[in-house]
Tab-separated table of N, CA and C in Angstrom:
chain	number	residue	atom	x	y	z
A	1005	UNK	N	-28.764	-25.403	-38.755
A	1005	UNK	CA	-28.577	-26.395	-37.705
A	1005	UNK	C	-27.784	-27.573	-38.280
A	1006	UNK	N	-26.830	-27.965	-37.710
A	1006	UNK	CA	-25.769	-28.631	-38.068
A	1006	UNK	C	-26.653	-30.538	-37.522
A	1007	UNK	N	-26.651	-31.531	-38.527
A	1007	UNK	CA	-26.967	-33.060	-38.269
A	1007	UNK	C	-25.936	-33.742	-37.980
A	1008	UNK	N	-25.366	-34.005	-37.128
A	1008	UNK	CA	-24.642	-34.960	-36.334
A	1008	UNK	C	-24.908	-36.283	-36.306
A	1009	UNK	N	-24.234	-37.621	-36.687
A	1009	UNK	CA	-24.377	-38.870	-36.371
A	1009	UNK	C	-23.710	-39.389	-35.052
A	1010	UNK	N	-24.435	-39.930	-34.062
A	1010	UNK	CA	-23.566	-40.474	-32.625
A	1010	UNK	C	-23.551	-42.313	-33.163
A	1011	UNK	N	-22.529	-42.508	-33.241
A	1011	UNK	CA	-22.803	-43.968	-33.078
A	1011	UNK	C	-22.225	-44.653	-32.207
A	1012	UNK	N	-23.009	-45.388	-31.101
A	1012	UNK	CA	-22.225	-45.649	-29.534
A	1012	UNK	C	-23.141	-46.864	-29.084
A	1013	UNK	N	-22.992	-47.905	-28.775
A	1013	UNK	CA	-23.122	-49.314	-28.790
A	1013	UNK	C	-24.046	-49.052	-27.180
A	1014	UNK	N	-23.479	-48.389	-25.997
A	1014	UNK	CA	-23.556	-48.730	-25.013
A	1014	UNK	C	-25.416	-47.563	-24.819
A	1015	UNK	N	-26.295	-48.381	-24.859
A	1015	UNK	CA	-27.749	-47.734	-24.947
A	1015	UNK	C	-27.673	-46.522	-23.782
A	1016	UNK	N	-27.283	-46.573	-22.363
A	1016	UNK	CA	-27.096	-45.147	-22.351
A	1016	UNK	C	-26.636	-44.352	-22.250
A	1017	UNK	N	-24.906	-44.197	-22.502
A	1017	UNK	CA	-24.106	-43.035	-22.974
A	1017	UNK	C	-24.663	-42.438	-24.540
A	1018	UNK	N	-25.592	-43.303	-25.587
A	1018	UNK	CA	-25.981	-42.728	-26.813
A	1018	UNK	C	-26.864	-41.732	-26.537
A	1019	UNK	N	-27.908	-42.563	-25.727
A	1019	UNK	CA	-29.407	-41.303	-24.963
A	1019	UNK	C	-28.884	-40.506	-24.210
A	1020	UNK	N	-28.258	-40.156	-23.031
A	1020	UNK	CA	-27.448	-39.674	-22.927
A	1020	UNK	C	-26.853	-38.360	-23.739
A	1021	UNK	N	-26.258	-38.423	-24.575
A	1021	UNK	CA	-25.301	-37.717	-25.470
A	1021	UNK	C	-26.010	-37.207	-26.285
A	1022	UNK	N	-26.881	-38.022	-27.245
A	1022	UNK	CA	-28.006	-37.230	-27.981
A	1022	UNK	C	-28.848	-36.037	-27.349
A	1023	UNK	N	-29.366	-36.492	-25.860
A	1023	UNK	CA	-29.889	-35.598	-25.848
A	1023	UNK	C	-29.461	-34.067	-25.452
A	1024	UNK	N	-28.383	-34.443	-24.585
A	1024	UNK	CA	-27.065	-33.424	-24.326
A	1024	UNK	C	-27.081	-32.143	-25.667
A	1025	UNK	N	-26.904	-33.066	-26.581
A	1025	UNK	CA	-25.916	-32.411	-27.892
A	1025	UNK	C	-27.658	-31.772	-28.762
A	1026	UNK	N	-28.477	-32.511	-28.619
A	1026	UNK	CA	-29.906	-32.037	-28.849
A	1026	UNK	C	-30.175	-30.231	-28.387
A	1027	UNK	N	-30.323	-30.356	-26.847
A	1027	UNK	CA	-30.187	-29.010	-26.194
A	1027	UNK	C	-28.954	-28.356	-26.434
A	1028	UNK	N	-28.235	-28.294	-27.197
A	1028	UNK	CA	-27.335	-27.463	-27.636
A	1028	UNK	C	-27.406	-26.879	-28.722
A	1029	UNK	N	-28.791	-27.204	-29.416
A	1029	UNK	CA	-28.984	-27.432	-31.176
A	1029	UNK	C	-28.832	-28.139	-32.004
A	1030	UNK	N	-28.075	-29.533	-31.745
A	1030	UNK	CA	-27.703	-30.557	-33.115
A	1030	UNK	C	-29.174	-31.107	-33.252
A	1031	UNK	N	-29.493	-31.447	-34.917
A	1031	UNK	CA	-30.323	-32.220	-35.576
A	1031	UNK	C	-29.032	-33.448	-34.889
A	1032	UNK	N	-30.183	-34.876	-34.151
A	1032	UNK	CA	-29.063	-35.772	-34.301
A	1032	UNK	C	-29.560	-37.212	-34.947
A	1033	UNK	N	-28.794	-38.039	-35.048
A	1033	UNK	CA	-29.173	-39.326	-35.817
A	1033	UNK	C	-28.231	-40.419	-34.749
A	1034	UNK	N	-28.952	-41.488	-34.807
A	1034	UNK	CA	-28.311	-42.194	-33.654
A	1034	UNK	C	-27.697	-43.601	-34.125
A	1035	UNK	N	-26.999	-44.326	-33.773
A	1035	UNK	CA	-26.391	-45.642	-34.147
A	1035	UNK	C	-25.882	-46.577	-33.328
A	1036	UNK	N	-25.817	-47.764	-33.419
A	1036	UNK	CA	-26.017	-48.600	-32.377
A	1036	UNK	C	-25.234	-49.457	-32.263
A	1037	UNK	N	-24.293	-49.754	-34.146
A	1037	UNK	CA	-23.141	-50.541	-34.424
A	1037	UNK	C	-23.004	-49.915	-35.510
A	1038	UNK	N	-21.488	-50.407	-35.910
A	1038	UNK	CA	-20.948	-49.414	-37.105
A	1038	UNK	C	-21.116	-49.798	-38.571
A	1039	UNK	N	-22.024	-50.734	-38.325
A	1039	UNK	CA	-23.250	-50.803	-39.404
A	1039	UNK	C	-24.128	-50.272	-39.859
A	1040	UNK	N	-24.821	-49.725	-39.158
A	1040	UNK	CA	-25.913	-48.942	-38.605
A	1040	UNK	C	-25.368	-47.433	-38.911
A	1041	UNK	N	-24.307	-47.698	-38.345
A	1041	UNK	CA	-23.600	-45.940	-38.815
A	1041	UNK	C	-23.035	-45.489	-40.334
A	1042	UNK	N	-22.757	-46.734	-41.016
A	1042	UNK	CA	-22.694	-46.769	-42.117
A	1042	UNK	C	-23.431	-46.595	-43.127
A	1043	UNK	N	-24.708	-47.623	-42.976
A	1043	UNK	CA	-26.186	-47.127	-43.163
A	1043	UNK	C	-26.290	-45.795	-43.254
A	1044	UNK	N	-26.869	-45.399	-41.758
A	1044	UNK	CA	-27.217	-43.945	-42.006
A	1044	UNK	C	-26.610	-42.852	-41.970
A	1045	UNK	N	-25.204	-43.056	-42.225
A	1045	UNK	CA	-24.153	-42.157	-42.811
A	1045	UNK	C	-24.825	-41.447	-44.421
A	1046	UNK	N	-24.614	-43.019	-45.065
A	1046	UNK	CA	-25.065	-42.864	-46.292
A	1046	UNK	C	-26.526	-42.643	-46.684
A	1047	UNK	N	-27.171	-42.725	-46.203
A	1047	UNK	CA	-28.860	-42.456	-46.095
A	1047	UNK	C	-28.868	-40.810	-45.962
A	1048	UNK	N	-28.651	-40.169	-44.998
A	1048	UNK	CA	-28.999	-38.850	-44.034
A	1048	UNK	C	-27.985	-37.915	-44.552
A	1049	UNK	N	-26.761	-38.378	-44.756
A	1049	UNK	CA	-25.587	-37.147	-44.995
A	1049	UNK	C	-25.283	-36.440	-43.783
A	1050	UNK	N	-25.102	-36.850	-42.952
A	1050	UNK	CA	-24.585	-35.562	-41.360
A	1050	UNK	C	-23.427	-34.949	-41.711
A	1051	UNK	N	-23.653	-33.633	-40.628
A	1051	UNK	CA	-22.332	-33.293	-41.373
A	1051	UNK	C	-21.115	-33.353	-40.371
A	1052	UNK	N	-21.517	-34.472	-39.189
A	1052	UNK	CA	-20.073	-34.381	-38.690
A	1052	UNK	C	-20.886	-36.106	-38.311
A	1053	UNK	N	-19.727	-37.029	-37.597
A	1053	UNK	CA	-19.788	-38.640	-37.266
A	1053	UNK	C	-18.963	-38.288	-35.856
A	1054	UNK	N	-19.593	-38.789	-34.650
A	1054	UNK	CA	-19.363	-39.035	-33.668
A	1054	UNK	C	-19.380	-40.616	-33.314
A	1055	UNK	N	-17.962	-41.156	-33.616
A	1055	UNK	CA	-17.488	-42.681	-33.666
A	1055	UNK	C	-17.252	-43.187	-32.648
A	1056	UNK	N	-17.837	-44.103	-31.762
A	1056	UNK	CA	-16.649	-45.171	-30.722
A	1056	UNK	C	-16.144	-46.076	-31.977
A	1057	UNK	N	-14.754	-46.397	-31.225
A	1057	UNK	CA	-14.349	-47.507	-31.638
A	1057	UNK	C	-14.797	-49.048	-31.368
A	1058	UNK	N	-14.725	-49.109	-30.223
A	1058	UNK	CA	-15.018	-50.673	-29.790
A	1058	UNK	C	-17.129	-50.705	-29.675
A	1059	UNK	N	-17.552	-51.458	-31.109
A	1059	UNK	CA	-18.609	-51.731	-31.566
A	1059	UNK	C	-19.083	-52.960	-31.677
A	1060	UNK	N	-20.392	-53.635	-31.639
A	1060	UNK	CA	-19.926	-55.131	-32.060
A	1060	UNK	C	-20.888	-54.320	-33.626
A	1061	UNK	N	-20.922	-56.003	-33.978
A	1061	UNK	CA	-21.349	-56.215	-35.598
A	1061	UNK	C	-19.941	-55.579	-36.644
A	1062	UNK	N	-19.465	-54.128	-36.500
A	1062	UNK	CA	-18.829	-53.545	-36.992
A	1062	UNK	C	-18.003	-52.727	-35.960
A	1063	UNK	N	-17.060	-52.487	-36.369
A	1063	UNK	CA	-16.402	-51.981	-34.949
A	1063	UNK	C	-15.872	-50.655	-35.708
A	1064	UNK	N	-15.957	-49.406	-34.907
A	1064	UNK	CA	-15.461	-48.067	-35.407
A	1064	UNK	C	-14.120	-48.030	-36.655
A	1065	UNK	N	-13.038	-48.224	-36.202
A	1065	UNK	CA	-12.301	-48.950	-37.102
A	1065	UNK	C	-12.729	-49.402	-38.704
A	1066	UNK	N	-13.439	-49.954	-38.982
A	1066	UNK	CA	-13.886	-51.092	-39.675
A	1066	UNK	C	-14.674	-49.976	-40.570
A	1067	UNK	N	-15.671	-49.346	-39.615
A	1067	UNK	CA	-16.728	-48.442	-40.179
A	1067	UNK	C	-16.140	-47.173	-40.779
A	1068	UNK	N	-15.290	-46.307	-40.050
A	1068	UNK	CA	-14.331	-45.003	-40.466
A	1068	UNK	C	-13.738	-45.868	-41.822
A	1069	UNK	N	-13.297	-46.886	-41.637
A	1069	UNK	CA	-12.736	-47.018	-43.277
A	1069	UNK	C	-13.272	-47.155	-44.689
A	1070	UNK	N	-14.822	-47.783	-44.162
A	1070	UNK	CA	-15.830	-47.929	-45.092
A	1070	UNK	C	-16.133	-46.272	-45.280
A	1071	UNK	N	-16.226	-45.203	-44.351
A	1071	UNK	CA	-17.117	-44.434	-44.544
A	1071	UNK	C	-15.902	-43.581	-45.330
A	1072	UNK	N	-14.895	-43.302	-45.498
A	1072	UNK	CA	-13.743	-42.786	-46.010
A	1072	UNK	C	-13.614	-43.615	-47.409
A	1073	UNK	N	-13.815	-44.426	-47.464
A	1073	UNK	CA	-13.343	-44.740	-48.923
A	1073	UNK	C	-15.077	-44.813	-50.106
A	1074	UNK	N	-16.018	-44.624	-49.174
A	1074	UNK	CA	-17.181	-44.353	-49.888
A	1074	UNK	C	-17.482	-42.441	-50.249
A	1075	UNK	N	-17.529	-42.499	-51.621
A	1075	UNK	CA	-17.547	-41.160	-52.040
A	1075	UNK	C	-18.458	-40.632	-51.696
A	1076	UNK	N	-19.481	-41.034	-51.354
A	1076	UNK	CA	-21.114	-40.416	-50.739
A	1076	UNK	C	-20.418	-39.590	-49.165
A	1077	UNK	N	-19.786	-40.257	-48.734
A	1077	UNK	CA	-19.071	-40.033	-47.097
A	1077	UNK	C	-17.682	-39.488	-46.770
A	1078	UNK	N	-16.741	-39.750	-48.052
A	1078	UNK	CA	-15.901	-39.921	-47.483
A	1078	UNK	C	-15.365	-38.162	-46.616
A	1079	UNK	N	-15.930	-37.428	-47.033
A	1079	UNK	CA	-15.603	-35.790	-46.637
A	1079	UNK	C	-16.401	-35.167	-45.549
A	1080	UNK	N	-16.895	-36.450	-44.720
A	1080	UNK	CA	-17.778	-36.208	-43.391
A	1080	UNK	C	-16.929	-36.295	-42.465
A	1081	UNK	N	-16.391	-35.046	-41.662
A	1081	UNK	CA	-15.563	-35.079	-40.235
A	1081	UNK	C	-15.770	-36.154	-39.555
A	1082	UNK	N	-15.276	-36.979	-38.836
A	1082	UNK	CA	-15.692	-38.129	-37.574
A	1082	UNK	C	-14.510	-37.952	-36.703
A	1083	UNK	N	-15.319	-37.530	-35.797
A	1083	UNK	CA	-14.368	-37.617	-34.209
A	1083	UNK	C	-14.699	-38.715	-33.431
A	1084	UNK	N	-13.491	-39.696	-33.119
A	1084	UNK	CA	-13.829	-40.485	-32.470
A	1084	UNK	C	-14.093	-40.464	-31.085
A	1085	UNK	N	-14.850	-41.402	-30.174
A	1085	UNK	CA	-15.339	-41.156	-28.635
A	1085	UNK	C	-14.521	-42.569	-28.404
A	1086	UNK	N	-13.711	-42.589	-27.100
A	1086	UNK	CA	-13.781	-43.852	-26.897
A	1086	UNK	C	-12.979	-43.582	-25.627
A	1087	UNK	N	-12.451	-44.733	-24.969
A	1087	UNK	CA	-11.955	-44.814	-23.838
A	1087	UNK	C	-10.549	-45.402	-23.981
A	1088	UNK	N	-10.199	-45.452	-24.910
A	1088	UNK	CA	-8.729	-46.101	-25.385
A	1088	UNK	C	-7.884	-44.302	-25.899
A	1089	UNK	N	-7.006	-44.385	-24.481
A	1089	UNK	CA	-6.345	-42.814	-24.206
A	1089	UNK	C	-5.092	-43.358	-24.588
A	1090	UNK	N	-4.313	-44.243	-25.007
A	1090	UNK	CA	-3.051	-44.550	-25.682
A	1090	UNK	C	-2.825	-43.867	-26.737
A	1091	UNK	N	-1.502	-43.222	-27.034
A	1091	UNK	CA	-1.351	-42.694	-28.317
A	1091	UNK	C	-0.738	-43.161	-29.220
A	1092	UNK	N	-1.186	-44.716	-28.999
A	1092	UNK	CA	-0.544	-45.722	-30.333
A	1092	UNK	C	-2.235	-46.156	-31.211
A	1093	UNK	N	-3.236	-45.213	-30.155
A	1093	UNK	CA	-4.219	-45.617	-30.602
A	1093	UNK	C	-4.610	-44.265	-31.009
A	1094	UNK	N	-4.421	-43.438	-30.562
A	1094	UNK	CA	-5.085	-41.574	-31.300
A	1094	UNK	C	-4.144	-42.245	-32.550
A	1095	UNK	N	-2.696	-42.332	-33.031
A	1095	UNK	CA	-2.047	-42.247	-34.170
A	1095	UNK	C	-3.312	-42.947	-35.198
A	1096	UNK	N	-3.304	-44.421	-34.646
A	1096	UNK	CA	-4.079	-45.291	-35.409
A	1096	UNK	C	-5.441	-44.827	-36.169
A	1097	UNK	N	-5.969	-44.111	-34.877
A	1097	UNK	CA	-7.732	-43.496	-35.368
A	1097	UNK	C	-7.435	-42.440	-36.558
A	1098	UNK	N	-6.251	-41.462	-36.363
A	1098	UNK	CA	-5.910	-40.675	-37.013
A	1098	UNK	C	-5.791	-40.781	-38.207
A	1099	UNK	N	-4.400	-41.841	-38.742
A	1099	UNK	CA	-4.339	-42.462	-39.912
A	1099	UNK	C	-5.889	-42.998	-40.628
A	1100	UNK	N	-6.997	-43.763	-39.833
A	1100	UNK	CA	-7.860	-44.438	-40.133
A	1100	UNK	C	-8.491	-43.115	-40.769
A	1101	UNK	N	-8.532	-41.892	-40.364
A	1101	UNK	CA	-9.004	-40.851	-41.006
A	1101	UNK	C	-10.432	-40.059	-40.261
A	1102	UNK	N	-10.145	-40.435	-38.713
A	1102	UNK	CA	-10.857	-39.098	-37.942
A	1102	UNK	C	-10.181	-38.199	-38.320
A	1103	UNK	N	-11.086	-36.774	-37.702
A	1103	UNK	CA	-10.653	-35.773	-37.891
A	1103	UNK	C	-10.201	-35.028	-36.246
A	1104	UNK	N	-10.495	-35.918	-35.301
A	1104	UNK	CA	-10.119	-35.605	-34.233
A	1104	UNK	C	-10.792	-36.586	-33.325
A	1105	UNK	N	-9.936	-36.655	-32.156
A	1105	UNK	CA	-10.292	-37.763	-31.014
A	1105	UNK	C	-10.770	-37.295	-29.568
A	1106	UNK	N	-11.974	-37.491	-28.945
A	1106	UNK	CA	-12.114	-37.717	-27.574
A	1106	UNK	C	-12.166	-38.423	-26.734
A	1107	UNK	N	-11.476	-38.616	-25.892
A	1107	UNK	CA	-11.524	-39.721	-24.485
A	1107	UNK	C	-12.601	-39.400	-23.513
A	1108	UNK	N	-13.047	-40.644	-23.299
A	1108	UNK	CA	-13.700	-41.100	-22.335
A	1108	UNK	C	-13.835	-41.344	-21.411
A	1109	UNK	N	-14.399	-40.911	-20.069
A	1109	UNK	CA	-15.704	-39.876	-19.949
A	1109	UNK	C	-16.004	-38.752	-21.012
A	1110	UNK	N	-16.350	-38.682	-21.641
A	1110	UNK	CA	-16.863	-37.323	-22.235
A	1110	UNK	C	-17.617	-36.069	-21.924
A	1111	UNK	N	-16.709	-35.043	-21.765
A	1111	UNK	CA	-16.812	-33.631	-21.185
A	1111	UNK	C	-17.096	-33.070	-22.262
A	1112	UNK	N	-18.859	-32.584	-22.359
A	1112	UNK	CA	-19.467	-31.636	-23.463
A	1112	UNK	C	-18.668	-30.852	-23.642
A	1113	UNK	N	-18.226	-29.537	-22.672
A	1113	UNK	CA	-17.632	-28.621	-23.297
A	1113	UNK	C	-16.121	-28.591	-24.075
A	1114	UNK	N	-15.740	-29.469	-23.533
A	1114	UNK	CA	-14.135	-30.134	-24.690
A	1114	UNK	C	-15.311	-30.556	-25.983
A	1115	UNK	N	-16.110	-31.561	-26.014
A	1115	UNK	CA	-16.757	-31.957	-27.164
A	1115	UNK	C	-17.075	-31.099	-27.995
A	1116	UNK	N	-17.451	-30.027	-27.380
A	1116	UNK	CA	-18.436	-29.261	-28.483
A	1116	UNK	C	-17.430	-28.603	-28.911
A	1117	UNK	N	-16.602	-28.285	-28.183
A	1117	UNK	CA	-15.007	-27.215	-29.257
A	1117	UNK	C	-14.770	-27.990	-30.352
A	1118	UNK	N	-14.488	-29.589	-30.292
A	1118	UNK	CA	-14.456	-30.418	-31.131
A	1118	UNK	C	-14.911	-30.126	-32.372
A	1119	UNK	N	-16.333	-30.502	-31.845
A	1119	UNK	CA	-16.965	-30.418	-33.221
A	1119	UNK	C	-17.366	-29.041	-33.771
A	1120	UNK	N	-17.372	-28.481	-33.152
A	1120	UNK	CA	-17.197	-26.665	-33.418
A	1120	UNK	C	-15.576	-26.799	-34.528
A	1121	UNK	N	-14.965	-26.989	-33.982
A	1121	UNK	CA	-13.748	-26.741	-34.354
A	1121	UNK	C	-13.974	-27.713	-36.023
A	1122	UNK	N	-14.559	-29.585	-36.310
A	1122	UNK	CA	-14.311	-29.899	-36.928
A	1122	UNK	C	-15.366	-29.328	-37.968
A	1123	UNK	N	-15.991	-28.947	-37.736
A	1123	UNK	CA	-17.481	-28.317	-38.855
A	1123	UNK	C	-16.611	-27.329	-39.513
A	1124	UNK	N	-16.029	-26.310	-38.972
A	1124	UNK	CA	-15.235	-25.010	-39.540
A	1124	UNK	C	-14.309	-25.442	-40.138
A	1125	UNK	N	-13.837	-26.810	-40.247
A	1125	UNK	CA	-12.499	-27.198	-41.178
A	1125	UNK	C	-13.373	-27.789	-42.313
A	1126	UNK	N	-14.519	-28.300	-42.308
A	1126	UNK	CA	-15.149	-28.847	-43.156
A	1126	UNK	C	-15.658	-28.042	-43.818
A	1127	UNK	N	-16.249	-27.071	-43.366
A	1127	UNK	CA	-16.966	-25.712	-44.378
A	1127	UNK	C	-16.379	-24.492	-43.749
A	1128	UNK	N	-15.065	-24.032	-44.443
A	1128	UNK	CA	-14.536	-22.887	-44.151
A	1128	UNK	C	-15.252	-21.922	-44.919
A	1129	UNK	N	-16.125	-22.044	-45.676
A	1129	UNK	CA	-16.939	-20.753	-46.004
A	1129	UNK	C	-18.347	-20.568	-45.252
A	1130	UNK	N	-18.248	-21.237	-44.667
A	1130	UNK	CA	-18.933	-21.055	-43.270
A	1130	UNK	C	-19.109	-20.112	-42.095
């Protein structure tokens, strides 16, 4: 069973989504700012990060860079969630070092290819 981190500011798209991604099988871990996701990035080890960008305390951005340049993290997939569909902003998340982006509303079954898709790049002997 694959542990997933959601970290999503807005209390109920997180409940919401957890529990969604719960009945599908994910172990999940939840986060509230990208502090918090940083935290228990490094605490838990998940093996994929489900990021918004726009966070307070820490903002996705901010956090993907911490969690990428920390060696405990830095080889944890994170797909970002957010509602910013510009592709001056997928480039940006990209560079920042997701491993793939979803827009917002979020449609499980696009999601779960996602992270289906980013787990198998992460453990191709899988």
């Amino acid at each position: 069973m694959s542990k997933l981190l959601l970290a999503e500011d807005d209390e109920f798209s997180r409940d919401m989504l957890v529990r969604r991604l719960e009945r599908q099988g994910f172990e999940m871990l939840a986060a509230a700012d990208g502090r918090e996701a940083l935290m228990t990035a490094r605490q838990h080890r998940p093996d994929l990060i489900l990021l918004d960008l726009d966070m307070p305390v820490m903002d996705g951005r901010a956090a993907m860079r911490a969690l990428r340049s920390d060696p405990r993290t830095f080889r944890i997939p994170i797909i970002v969630l957010t509602a910013h569909a510009n592709p001056d902003d997928v480039v940006e998340a990209m560079q920042a070092g997701c491993s793939s982006y979803e827009t917002k509303p979020i449609v499980l079954r696009r999601l779960l290819e996602r992270i289906e898709e980013s787990l198998k790049a992460a453990n191709p002997q899988d």
